[in-house]
PDB file of C-alpha atoms in Angstrom:
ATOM      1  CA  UNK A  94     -10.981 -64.880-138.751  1.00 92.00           C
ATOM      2  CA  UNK A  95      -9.462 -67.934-137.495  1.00 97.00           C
ATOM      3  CA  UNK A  96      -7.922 -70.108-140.230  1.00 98.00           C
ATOM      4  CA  UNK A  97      -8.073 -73.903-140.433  1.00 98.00           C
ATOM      5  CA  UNK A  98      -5.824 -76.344-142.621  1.00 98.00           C
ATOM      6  CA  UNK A  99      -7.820 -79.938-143.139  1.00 98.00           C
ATOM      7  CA  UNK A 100      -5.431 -82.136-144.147  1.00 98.00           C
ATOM      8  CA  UNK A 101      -7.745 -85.401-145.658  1.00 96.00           C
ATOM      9  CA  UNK A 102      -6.748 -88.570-146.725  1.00 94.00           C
ATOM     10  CA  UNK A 103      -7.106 -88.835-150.402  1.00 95.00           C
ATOM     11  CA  UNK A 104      -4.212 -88.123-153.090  1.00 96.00           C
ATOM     12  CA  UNK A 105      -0.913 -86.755-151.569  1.00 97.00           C
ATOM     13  CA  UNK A 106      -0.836 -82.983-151.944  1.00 97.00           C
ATOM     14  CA  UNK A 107       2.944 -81.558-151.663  1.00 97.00           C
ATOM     15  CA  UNK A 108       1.100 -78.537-149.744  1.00 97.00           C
ATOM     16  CA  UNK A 109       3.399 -75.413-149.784  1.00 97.00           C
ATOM     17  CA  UNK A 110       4.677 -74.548-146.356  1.00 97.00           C
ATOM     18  CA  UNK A 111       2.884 -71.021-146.321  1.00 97.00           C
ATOM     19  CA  UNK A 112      -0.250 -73.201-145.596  1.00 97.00           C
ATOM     20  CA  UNK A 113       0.511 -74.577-142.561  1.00 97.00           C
ATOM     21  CA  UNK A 114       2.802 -70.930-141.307  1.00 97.00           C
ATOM     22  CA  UNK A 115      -0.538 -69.381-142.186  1.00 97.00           C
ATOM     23  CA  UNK A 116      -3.458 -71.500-140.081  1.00 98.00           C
ATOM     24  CA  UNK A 117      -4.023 -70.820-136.384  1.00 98.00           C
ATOM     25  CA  UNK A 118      -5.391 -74.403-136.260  1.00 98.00           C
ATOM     26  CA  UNK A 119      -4.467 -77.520-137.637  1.00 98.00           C
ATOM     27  CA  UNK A 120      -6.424 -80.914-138.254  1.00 98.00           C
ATOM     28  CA  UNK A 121      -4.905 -84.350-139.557  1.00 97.00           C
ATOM     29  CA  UNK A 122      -7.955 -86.921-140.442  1.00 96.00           C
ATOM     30  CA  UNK A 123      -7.630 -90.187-140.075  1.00 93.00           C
ATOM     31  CA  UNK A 124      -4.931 -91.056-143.249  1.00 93.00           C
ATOM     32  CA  UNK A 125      -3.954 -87.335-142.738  1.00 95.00           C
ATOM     33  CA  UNK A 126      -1.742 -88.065-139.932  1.00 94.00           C
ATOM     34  CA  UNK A 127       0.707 -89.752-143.103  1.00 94.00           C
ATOM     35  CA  UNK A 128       0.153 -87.219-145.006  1.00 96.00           C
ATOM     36  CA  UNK A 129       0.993 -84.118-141.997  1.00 96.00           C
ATOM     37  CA  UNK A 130       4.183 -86.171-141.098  1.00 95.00           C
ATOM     38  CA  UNK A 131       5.488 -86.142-144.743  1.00 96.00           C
ATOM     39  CA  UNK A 132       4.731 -82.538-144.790  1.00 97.00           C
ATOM     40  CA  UNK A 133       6.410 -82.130-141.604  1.00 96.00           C
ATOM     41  CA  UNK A 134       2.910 -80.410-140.590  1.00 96.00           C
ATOM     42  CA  UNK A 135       2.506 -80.595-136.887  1.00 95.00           C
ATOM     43  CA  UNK A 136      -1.326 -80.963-136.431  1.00 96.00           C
ATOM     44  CA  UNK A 137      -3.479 -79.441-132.963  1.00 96.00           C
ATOM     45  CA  UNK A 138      -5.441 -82.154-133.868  1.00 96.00           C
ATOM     46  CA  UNK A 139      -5.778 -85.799-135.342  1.00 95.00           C
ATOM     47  CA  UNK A 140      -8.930 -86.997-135.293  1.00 95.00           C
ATOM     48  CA  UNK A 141     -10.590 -90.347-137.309  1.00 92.00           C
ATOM     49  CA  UNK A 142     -11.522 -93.799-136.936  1.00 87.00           C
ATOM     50  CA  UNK A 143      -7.915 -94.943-138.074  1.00 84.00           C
ATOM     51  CA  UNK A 144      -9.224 -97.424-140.619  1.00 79.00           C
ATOM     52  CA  UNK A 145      -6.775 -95.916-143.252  1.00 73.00           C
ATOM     53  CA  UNK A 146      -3.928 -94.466-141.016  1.00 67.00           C
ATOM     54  CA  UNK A 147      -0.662 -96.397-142.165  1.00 54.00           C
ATOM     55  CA  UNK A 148       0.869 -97.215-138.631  1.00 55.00           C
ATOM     56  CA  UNK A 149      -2.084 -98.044-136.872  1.00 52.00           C
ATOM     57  CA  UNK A 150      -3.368 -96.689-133.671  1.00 52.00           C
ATOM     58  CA  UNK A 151      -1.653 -99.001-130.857  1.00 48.00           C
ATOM     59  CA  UNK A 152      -4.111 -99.702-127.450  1.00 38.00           C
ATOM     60  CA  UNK A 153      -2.598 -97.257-125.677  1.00 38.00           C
ATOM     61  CA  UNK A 154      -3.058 -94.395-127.924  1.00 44.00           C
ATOM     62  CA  UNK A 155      -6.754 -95.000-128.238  1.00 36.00           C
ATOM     63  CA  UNK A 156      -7.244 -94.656-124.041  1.00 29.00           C
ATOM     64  CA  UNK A 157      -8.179 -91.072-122.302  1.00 31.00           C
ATOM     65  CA  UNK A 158      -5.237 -89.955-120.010  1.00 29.00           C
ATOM     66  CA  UNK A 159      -5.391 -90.263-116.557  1.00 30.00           C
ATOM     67  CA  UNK A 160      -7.569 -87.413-114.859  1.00 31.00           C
ATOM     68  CA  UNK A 161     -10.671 -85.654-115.800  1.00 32.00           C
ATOM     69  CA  UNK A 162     -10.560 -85.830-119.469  1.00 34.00           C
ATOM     70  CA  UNK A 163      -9.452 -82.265-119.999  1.00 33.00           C
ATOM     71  CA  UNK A 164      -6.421 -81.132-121.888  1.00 36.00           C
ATOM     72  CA  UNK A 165      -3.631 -79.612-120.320  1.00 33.00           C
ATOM     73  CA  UNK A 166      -5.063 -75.913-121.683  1.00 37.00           C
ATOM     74  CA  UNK A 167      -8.343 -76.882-120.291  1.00 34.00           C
ATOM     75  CA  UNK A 168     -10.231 -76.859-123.546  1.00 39.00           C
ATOM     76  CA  UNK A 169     -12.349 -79.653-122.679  1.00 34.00           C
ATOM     77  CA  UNK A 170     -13.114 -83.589-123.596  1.00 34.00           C
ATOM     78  CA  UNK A 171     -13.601 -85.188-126.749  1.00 44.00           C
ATOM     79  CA  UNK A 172     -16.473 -85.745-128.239  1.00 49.00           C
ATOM     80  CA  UNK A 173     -18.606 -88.115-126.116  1.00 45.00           C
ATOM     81  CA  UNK A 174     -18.309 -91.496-126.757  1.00 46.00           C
ATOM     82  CA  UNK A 175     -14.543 -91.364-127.913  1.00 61.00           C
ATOM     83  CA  UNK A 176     -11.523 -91.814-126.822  1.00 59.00           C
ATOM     84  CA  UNK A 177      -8.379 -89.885-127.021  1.00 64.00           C
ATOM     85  CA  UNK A 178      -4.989 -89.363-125.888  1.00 65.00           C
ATOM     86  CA  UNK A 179      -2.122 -86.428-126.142  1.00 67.00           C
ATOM     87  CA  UNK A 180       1.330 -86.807-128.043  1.00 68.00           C
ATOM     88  CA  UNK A 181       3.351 -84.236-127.495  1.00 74.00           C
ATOM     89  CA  UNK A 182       1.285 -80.962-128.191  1.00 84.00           C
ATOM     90  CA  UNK A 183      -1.056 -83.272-130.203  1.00 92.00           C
ATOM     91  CA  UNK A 184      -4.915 -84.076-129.365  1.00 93.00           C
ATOM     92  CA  UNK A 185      -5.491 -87.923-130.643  1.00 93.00           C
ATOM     93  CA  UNK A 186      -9.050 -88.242-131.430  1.00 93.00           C
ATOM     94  CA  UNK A 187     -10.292 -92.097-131.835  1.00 91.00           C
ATOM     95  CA  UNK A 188     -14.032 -92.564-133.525  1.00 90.00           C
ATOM     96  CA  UNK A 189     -15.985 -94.827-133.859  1.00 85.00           C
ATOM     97  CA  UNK A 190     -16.329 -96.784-136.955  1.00 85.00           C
ATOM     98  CA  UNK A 191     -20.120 -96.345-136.217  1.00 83.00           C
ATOM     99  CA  UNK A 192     -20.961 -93.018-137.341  1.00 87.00           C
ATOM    100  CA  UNK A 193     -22.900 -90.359-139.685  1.00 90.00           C
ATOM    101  CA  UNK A 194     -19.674 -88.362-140.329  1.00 93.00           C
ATOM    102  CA  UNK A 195     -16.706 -88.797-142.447  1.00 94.00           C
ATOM    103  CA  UNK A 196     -13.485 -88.452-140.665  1.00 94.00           C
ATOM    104  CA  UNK A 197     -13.098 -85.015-142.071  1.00 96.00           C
ATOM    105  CA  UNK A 198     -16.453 -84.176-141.283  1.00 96.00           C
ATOM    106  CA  UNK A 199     -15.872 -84.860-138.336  1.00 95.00           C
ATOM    107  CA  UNK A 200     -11.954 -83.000-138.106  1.00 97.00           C
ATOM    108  CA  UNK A 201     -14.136 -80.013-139.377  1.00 97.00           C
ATOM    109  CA  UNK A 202     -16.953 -79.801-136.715  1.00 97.00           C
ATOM    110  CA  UNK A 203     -14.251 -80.147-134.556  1.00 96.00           C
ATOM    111  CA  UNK A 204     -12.571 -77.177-135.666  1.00 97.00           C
ATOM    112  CA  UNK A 205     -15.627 -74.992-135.683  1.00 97.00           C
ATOM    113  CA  UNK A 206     -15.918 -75.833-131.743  1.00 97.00           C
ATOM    114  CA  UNK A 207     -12.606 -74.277-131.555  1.00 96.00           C
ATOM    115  CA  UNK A 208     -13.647 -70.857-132.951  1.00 97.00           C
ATOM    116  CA  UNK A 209     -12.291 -71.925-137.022  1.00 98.00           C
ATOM    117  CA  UNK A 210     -14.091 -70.147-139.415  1.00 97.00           C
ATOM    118  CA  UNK A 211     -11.990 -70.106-142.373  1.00 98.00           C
ATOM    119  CA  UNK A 212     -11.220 -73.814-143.544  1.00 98.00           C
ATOM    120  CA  UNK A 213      -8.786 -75.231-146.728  1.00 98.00           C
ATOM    121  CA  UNK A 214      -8.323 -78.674-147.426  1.00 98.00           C
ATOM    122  CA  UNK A 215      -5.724 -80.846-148.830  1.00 98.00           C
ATOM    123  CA  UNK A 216      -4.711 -84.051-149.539  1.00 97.00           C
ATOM    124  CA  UNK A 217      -8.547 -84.283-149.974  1.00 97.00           C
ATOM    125  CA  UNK A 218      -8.976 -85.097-153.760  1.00 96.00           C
ATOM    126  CA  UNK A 219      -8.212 -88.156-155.867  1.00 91.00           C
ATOM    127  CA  UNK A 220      -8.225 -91.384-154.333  1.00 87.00           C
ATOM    128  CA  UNK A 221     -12.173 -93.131-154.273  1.00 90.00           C
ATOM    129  CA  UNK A 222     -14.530 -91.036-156.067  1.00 94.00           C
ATOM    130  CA  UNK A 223     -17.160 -91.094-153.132  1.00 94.00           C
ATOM    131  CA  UNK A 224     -14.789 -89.557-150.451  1.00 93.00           C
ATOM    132  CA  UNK A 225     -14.042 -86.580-152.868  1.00 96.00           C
ATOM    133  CA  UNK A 226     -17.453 -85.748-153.095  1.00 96.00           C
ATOM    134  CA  UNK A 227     -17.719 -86.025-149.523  1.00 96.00           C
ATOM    135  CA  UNK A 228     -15.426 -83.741-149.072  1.00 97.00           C
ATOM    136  CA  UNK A 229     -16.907 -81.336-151.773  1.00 97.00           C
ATOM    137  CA  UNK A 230     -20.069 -81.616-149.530  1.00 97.00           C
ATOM    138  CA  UNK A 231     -18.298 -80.859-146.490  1.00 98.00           C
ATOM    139  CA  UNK A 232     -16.816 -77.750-148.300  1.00 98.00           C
ATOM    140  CA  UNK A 233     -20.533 -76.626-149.191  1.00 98.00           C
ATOM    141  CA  UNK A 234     -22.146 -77.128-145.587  1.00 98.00           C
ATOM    142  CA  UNK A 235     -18.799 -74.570-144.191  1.00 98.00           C
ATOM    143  CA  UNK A 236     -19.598 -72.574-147.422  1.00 98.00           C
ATOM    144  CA  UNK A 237     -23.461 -72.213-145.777  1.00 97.00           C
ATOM    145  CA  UNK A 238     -22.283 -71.165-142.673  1.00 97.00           C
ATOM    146  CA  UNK A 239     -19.537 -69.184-143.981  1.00 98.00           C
ATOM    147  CA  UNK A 240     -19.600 -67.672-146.911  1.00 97.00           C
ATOM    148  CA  UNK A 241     -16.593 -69.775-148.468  1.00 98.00           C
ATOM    149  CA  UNK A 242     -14.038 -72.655-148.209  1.00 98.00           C
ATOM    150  CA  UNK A 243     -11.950 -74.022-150.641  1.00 98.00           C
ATOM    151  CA  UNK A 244      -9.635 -77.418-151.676  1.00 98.00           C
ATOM    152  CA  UNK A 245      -6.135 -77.465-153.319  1.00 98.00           C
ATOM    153  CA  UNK A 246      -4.444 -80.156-155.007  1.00 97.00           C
ATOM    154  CA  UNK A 247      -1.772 -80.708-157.602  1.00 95.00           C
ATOM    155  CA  UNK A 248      -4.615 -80.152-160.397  1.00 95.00           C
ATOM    156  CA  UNK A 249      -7.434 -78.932-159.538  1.00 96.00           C
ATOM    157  CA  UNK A 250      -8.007 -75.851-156.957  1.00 97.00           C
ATOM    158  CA  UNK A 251     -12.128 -75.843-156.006  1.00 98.00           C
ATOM    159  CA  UNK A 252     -13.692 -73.047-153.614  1.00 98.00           C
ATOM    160  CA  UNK A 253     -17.509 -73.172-152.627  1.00 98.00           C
ATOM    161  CA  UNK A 254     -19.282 -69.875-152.439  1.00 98.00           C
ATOM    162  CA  UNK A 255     -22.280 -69.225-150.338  1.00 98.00           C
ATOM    163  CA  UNK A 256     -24.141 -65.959-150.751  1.00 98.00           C
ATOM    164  CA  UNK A 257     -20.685 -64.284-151.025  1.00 97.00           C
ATOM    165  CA  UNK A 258     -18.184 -63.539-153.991  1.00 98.00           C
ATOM    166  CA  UNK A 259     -14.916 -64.697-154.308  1.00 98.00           C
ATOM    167  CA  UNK A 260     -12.068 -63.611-156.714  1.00 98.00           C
ATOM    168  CA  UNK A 261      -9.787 -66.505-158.404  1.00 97.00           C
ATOM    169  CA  UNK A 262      -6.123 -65.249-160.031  1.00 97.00           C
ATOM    170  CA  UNK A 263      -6.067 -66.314-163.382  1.00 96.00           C
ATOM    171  CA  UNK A 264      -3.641 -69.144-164.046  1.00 94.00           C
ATOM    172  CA  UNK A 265      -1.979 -69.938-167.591  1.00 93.00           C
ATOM    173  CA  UNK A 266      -2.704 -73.566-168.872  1.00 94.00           C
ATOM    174  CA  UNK A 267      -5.610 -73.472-166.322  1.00 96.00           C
ATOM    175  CA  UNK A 268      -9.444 -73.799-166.995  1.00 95.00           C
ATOM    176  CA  UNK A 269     -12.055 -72.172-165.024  1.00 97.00           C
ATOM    177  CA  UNK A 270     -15.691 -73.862-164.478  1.00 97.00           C
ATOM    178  CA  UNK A 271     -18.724 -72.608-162.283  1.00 98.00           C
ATOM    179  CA  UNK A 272     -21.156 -75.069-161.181  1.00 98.00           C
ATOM    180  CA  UNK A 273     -24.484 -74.713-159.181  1.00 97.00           C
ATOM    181  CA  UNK A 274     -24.298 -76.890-155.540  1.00 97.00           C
ATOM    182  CA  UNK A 275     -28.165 -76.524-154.569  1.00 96.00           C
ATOM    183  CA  UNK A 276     -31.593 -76.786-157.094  1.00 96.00           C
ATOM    184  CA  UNK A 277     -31.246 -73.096-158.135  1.00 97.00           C
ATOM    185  CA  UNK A 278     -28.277 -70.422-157.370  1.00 98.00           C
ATOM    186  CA  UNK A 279     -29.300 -66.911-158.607  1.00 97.00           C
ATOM    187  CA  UNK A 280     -27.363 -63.787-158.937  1.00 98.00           C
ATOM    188  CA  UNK A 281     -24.650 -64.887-160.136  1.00 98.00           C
ATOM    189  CA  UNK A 282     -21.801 -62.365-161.623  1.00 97.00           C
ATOM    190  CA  UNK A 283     -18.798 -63.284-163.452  1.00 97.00           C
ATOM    191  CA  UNK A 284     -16.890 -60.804-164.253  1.00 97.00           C
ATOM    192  CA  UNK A 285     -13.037 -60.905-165.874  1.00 97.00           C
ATOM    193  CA  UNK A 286     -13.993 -63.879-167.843  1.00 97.00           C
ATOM    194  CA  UNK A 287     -14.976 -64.337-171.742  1.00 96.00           C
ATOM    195  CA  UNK A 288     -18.029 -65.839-170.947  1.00 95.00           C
ATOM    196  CA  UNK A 289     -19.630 -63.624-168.031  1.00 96.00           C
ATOM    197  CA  UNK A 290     -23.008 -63.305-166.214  1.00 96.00           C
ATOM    198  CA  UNK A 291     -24.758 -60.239-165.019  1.00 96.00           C
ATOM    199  CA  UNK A 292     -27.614 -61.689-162.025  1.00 96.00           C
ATOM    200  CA  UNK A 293     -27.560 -65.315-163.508  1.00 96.00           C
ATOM    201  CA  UNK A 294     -29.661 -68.330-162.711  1.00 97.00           C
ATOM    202  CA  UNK A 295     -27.769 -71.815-162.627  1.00 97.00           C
ATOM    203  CA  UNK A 296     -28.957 -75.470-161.849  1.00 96.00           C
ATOM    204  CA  UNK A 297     -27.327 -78.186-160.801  1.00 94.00           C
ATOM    205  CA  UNK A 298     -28.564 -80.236-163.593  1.00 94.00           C
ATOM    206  CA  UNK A 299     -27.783 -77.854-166.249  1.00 93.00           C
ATOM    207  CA  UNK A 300     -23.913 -77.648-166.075  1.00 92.00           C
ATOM    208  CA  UNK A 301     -23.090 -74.671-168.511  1.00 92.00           C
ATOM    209  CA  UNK A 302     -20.911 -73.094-166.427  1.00 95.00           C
ATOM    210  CA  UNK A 303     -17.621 -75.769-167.700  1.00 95.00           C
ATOM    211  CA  UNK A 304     -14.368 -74.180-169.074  1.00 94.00           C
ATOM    212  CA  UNK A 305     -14.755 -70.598-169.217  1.00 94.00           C
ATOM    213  CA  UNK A 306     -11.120 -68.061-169.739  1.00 94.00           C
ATOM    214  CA  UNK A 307      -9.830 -65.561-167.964  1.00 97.00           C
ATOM    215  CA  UNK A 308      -9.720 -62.149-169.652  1.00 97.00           C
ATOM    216  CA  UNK A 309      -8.533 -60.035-166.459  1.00 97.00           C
ATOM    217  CA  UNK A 310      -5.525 -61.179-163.789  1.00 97.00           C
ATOM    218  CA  UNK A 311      -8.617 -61.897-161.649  1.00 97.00           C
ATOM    219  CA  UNK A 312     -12.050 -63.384-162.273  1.00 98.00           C
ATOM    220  CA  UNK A 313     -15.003 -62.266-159.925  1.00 98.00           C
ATOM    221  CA  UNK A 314     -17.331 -65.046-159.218  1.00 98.00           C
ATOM    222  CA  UNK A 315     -20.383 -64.202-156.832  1.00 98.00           C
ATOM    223  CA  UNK A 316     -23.794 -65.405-155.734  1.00 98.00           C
ATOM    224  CA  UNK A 317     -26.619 -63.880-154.445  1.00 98.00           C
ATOM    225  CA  UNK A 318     -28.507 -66.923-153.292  1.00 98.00           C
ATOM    226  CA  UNK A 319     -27.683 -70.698-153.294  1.00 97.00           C
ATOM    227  CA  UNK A 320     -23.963 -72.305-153.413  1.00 98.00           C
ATOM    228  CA  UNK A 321     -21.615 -72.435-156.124  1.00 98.00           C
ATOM    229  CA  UNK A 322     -18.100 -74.501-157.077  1.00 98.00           C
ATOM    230  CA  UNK A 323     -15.721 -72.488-158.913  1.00 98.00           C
ATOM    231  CA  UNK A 324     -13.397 -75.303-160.187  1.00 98.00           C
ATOM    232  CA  UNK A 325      -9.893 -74.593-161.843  1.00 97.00           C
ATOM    233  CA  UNK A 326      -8.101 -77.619-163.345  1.00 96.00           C
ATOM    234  CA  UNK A 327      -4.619 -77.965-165.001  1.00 94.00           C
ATOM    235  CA  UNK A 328      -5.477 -78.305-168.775  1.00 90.00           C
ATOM    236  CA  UNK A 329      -3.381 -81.202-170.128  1.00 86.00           C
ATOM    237  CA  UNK A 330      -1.744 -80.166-173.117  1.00 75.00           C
ATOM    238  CA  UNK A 331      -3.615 -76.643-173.195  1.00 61.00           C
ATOM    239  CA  UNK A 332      -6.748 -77.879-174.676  1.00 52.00           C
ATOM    240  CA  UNK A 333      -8.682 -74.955-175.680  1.00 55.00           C
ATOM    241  CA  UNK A 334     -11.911 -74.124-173.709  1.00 49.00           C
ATOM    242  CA  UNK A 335     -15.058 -75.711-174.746  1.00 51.00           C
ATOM    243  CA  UNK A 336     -17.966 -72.853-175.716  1.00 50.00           C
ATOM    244  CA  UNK A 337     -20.532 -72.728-172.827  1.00 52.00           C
ATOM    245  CA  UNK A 338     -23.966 -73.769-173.953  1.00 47.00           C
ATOM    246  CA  UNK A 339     -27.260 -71.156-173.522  1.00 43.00           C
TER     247      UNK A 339
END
């Protein structure tokens, strides 16, 4: 397993240092770069159009170094069509405003060509509504090709399950919410929670899965077929949980 830290550019996320002591691989997307310099995060990689990035990107930074392309480890160019530079132990990645992918999209495909398999985000929540469901996207396509990835922030913590299982810690003044990703996710266990399932069907237009409780340390949550998002959000003023519907 090689892990992978995304840091995105949405809300600020005051990421606990374990994070970044714990990933063999680090990415900084576009408004990132702020965010892994406040952290004092050093990233392997920052990759992005720079459209967001506080300090710019200066000329210089944007041009390949002299030479073949290739890093000094020898891992190769960037992608085609883009430019990039080194600072320090750094890999600058410049894209093109002119593309499919989001930036960390992009910071993620990136990460699989360097063997990552194991991906957390942060800093990747808040902010415009359309880039956090990007990124909730982005989780499910690693969740497809494997098995899991999740997204902290200061309130919410969301992992995407794939044909695998996953158990969340229970978390006082926390909720817990299951939601289908795809048309129909089947076999679905929960186990450790009030409300639980034993080989359950979920859609994603029937959300009955919101604000379920923990009655174990550890909830079990896992599919047999399609992708889930196991949400757990800070519950201002410790709201009680709203009854699922049948």
């Amino acid at each position: 397993m090689k892990r992978c830290l995304i840091i995105s550019g949405g809300d600020f996320f005051d990421a606990p240092r374990s994070l970044y002591d714990e990933a063999d691989f680090v990415v900084a997307c576009d408004k990132g770069w702020d965010y892994a310099k406040r952290l004092g995060f050093l990233p392997d990689v920052v990759i992005g159009d720079f459209d967001s990035y506080g300090a710019g990107v200066e000329e210089g930074d944007t041009a390949a170094p002299e030479g073949d392309g290739a890093s000094p480890e020898g891992d190769g160019a960037s992608p085609e069509g883009d430019a990039f530079a080194w600072d320090g132990d750094t890999k600058i990645i410049k894209l093109s405003r002119d593309k499919d992918d989001s930036d960390t999209m992009a910071g993620v495909k990136y990460a699989i060509g360097e063997g990552c398999n194991d991906f957390t985000f942060i800093c990747a929540a808040g902010g415009r509504f359309d880039h956090f469901f990007c990124n909730i996207q982005t989780l499910s396509f690693i969740a497809e090709k494997f098995g899991r990835a999740r997204l902290l922030s200061d309130n919410d913590e969301i992992t995407v399950i794939n044909k695998s299982s996953v158990e969340i810690e229970k978390k006082e003044g926390w909720s817990l919410s299951v939601f289908s990703l795809c048309d129909e996710a089947r076999g679905i266990t929960e186990e450790g929670t009030r409300w639980q399932l034993n080989g359950g069907l979920m859609r994603q237009n029937a959300p009955y899965g919101l604000s379920n409780e923990w009655t174990a340390d550890k909830a079990k949550i896992a599919v047999e077929e399609g992708t889930l998002i196991i949400i757990t959000s800070k519950i201002p003023g410790g709201v009680k949980a709203v009854k699922r519907e049948k």
